[in-house]
Coordinates of C-alpha atoms and ligand atoms in Angstrom, one line a residue:
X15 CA -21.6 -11.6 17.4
X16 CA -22.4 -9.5 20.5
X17 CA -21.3 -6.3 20.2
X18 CA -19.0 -4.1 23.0
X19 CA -19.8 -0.7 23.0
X20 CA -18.3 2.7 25.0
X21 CA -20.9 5.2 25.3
X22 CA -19.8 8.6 26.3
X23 CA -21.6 11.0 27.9
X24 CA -23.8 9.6 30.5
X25 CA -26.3 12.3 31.1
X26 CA -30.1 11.9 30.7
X27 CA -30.4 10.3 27.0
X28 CA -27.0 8.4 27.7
X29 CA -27.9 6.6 30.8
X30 CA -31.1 5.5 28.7
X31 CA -29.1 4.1 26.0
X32 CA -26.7 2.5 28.7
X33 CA -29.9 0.6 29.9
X34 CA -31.0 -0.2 26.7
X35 CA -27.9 -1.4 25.0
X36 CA -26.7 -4.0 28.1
X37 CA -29.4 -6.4 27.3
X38 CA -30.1 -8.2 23.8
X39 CA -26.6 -8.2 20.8
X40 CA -25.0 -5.6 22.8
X41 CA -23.2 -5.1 25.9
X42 CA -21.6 -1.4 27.4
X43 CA -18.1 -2.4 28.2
X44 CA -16.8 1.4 28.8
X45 CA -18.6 3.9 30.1
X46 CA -17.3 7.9 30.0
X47 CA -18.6 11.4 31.1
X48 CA -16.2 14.3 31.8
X49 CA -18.3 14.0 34.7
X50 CA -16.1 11.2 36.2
X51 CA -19.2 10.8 39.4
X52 CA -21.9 10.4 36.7
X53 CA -19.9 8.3 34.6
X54 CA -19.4 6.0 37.7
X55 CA -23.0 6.4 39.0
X56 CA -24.3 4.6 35.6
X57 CA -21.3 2.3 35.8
X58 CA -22.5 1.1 39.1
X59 CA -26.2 1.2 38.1
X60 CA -25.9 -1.3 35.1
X61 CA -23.1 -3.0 36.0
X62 CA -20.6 -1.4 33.2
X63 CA -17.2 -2.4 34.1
X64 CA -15.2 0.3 33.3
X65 CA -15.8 4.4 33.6
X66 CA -13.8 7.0 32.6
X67 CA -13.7 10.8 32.2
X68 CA -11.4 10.6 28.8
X69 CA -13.8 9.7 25.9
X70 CA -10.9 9.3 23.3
X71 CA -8.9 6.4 25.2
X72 CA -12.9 5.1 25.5
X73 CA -12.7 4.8 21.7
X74 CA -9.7 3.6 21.2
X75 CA -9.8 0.9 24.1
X76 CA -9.5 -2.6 22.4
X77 CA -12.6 -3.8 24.5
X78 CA -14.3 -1.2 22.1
X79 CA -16.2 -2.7 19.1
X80 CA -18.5 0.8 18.3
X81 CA -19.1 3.6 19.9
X82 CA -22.6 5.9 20.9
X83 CA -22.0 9.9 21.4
X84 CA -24.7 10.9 23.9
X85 CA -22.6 13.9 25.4
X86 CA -23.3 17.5 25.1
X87 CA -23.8 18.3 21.5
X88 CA -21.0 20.3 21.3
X89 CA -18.3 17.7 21.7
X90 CA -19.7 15.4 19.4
X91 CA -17.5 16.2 16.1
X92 CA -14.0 15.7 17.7
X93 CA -15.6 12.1 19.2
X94 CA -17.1 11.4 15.8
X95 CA -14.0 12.2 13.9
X96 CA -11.9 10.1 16.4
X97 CA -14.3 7.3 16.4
X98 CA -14.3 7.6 12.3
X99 CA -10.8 7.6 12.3
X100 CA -10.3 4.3 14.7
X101 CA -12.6 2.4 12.1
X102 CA -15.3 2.3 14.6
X103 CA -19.0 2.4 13.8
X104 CA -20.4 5.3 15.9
X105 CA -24.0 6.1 16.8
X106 CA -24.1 10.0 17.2
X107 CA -27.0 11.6 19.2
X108 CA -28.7 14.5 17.3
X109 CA -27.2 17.1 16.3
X110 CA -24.1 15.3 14.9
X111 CA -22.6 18.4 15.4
X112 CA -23.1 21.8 16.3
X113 CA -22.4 23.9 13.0
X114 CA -22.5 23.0 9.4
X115 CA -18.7 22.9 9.0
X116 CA -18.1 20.5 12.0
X117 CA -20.6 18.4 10.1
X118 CA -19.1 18.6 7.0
X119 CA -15.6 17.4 8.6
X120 CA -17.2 14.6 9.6
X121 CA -18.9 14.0 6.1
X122 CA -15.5 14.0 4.6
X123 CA -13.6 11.6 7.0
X124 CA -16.2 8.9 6.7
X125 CA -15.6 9.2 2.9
X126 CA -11.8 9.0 3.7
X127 CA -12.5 5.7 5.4
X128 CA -14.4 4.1 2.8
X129 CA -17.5 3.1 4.2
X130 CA -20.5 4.1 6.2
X131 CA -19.5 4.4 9.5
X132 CA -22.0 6.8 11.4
X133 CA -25.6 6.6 12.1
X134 CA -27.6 10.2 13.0
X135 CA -29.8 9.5 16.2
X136 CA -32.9 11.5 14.3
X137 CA -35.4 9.0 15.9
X138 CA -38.4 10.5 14.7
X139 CA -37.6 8.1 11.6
X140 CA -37.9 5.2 13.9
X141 CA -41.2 6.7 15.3
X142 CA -44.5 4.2 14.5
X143 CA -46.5 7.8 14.0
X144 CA -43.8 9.5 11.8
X145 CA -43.8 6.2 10.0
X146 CA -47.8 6.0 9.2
X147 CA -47.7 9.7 8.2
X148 CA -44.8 8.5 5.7
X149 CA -46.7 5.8 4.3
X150 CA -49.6 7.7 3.8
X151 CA -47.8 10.6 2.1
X152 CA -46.4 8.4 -0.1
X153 CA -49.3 6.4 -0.7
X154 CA -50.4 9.3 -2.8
X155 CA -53.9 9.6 -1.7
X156 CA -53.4 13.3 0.1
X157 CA -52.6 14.2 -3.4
X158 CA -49.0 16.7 -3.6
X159 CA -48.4 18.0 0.2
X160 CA -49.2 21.5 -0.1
X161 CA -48.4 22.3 3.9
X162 CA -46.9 20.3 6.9
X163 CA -48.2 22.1 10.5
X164 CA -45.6 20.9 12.8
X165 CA -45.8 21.3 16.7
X166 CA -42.6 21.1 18.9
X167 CA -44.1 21.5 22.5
X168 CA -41.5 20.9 25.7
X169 CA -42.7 21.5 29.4
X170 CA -39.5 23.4 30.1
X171 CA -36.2 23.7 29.4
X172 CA -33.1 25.0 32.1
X173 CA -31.8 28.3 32.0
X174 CA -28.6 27.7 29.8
X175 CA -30.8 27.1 26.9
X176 CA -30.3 29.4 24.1
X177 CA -32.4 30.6 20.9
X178 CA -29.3 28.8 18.7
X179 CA -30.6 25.8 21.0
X180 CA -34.2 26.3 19.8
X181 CA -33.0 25.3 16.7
X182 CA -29.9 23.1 16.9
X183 CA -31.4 21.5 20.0
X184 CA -35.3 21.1 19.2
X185 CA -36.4 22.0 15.7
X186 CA -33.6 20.4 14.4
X187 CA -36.3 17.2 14.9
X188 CA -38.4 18.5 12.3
X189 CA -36.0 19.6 9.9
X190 CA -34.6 16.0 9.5
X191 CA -38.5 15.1 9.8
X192 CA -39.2 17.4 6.6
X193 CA -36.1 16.4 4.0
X194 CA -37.1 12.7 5.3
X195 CA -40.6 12.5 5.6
X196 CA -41.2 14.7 1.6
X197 CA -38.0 13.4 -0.1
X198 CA -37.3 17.0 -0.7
X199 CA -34.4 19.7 0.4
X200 CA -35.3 22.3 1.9
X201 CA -34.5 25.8 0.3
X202 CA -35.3 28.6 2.5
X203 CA -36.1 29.2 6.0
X204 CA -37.8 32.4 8.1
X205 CA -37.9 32.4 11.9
X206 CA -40.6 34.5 13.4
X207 CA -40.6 35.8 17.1
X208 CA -43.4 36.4 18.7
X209 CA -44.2 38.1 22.0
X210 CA -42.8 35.8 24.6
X211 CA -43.9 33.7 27.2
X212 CA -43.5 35.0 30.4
X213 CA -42.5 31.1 31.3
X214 CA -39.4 31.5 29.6
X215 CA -36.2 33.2 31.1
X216 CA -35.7 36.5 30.0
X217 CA -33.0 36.4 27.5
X218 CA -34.9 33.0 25.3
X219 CA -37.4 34.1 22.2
X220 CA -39.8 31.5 23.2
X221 CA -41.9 30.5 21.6
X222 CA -40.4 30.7 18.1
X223 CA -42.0 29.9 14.2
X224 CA -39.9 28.4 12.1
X225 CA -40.9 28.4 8.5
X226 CA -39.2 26.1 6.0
X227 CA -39.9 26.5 2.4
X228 CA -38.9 22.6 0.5
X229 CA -37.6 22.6 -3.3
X230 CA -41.1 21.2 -4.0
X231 CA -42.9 24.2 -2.9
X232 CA -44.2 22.8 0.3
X233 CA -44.9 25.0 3.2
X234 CA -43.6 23.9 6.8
X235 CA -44.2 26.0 10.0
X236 CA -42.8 24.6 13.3
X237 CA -43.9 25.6 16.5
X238 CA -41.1 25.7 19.0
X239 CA -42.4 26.1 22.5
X240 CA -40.2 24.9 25.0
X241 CA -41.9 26.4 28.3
X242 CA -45.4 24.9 28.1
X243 CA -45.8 23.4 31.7
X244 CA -48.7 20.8 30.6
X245 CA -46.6 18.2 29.1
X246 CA -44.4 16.9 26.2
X247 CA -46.5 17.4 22.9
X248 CA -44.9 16.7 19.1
X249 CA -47.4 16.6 16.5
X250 CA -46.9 17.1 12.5
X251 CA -50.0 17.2 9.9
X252 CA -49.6 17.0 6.2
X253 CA -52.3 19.4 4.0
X254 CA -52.1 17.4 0.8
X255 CA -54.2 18.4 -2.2
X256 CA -56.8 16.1 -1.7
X257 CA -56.7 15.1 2.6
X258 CA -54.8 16.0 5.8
X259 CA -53.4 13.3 8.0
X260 CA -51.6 14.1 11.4
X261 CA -49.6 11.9 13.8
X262 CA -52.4 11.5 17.0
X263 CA -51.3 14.0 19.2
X264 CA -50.0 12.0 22.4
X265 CA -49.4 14.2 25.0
X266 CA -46.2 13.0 27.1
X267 CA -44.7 13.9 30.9
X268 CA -40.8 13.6 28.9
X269 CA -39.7 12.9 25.7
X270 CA -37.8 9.6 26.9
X271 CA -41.6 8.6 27.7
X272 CA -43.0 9.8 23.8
X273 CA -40.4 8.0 22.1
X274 CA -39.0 5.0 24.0
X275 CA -40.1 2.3 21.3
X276 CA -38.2 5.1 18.8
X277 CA -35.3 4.8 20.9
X278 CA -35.4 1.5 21.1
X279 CA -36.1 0.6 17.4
X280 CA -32.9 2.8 16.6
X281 CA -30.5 1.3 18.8
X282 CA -31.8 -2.5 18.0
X283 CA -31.7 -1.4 14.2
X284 CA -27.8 0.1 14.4
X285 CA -26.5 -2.7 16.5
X286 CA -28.4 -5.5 14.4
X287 CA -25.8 -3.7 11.4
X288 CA -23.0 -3.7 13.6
X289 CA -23.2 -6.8 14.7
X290 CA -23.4 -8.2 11.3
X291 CA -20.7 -6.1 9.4
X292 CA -22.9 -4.4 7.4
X293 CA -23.7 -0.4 6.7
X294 CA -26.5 1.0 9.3
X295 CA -29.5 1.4 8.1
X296 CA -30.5 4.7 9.9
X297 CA -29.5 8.3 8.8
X298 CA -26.4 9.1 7.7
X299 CA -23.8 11.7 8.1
X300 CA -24.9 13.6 5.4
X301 CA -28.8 13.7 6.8
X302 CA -26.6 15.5 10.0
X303 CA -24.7 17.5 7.9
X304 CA -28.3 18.5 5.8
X305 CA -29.8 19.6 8.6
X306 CA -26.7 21.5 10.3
X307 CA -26.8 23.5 7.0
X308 CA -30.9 24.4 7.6
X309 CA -30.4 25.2 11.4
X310 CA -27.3 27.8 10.3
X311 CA -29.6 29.3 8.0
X312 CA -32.6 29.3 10.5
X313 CA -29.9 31.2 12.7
X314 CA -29.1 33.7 10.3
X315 CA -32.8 34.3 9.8
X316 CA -33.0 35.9 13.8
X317 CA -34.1 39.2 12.9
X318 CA -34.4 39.2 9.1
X319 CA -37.9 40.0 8.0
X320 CA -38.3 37.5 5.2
X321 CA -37.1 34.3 3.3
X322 CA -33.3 33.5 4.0
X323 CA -32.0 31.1 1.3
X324 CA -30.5 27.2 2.2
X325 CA -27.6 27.1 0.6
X326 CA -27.7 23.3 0.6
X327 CA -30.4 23.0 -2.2
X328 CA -27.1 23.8 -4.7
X329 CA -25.0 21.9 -2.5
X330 CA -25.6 17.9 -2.8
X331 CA -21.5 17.4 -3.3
X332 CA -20.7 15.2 0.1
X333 CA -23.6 12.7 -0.3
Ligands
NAD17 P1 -27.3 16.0 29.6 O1 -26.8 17.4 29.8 O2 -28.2 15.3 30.5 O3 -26.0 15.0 29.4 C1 -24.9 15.4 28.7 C2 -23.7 14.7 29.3 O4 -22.5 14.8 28.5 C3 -23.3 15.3 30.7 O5 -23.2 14.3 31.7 C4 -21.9 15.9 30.4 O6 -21.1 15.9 31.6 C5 -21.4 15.0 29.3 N1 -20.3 15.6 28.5 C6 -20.2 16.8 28.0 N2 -19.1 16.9 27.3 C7 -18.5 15.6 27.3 C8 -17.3 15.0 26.7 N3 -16.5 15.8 25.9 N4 -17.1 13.7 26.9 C9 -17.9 13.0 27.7 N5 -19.0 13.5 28.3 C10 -19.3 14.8 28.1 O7 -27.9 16.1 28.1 P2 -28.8 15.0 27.4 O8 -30.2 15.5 27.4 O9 -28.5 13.6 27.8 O10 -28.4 15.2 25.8 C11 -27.2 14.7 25.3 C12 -27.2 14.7 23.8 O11 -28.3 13.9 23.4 C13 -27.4 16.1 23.2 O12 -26.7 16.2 21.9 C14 -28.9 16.2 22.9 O13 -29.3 17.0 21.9 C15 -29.2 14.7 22.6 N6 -30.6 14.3 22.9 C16 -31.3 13.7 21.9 C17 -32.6 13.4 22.1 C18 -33.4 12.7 21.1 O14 -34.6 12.8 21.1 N7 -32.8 12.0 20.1 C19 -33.2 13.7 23.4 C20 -32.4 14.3 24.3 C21 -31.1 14.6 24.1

């Protein structure tokens, strides 16, 4: 079965996914952006039949099969909720929502439907990198990872971006990373400013450490650094016991660039499930909600001097 999709929000990472989702099992039969010229530009481009600027009637439209939330994060919940609550399988960029509570809504009405409806868009899992450092962490032969050094390197970011967005925006990546790539929760968090870079606008703590302590004991520090200039540069390294092994740093012009294949692999993987009635493979709602819990807590840690507790390492109840 090919499936019909409505993709709201066609900004930069939606008018990727509109080109990547009208070729192959899928085809974009509604397009929407409360920016009704942008929706209609990307209509145009790929040949989407309909846009519109009112992303509920997009998920309710019959032509509708599932839907992908690639708007601003802060209007995902409400579409996610909606698209839950039509029965429609929804594909939800990172973050699935903005604060721990709106993920947690959205945790309890895909429970209320029955069945696994939502897939997270943490693509990092899809990543053939991320995926060799997971197979060789859980090969075993790095012995118990004792550290993970990650880096979280942008060339620049506009002027709207916030410290919150630091987190919920860009080190959100590695959180998911962590709880996925040790099979462990993590339980406390520490941010750490130090003097910023004059690249930055004058109001943004960048760059930023965040530390994340897992249940396990395993240290993580994240570098976020969102000014650079030279280039897009992720990179994550595991100190085990016995070895280290690192992704290969691969320095990018744009993260669209450094993970297209991710991309790709996600979207083929989701749709492949859709298409066939069956439960996406990809992370869940809960994985969102997980990791909307750690970036709270890596919020309330501006300022404090010291470990601030996840609250989440008692909390496993929606899974
Ligand atoms: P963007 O600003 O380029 O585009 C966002 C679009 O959403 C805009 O066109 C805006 O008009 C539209 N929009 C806002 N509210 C809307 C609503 N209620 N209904 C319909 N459209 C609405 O941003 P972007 O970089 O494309 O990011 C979009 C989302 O994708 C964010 O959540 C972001 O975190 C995520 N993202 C994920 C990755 C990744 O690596 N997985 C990379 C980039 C962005």
């Amino acid at each position: 079965m090919s499936v019909a999709l409505a993709v709201i929000g066609t900004g930069v990472i939606g008018a990727d996914h509109v080109r990547r989702l009208t070729s192959g099992t899928s085809s974009v039969a509604v397009v929407t952006d409360i920016d009704a010229a942008r929706a209609e530009a990307v209509a145009r481009q790929y040949g989407v039949p309909v846009a519109h600027t009112d992303g509920l009637a997009a998920i309710l439209d019959p032509r509708v099969d599932a839907v992908v939330v690639a708007s601003s994060a802060a209007s995902h919940a409400e579409l996610v909720v909606a698209a839950v609550a039509a029965g429609k399988p929804v594909f939800c960029e990172k973050p699935l929502a903005t604060t721990a509570e709106d993920c947690r809504l959205i945790v309890e009405a895909e429970a209320a439907a029955g069945r696994r409806l939502v897939q997270v868009g943490f693509m990092r899992r899809y990543d053939e990198a991320c995926r060799e450092l997971k197979r060789v962490v859980d090969g075993g032969e790095l012995g118990a990872p004792l550290l993970l050094h990650c880096r979280h390197r942008n060339p620049a970011v506009p002027d709207t971006f916030t410290d919150e967005m630091m987190i919920n925006e860009a080190a959100i990546h590695e959180i998911d990373l962590v709880r996925w790539l040790l099979g462990e929760e993590i339980a406390a968090v520490s941010v750490v400013w130090p003097r910023r870079s004059a690249r930055a606008h004058r109001a943004l703590h960048d760059p930023m450490l965040v530390w994340l302590r897992t249940t396990g004991g395993t240290v993580v520090d994240v570098e976020v650094n969102v000014n650079v200039g030279y280039g897009y540069d992720i990179r994550a390294e595991v100190v085990g016991e016995h070895g280290t092994f690192g992704t290969t740093p691969a320095i990018a012009t744009h993260w669209l660039e450094r993970f297209r294949a991710a991309y790709d692999a996600e979207l083929a993987d989701w749709v492949r499930a859709v298409a066939a009635g069956a439960d996406p493979q990809g992370p869940t709602a809960y994985d969102g909600y997980a990791a909307a819990v750690v970036a709270d807590a890596c919020v309330t840690a501006f300022g404090v001097d010291g470990w601030v507790p996840v609250p989440i390492a008692a909390d496993r109840s929606p899974r």
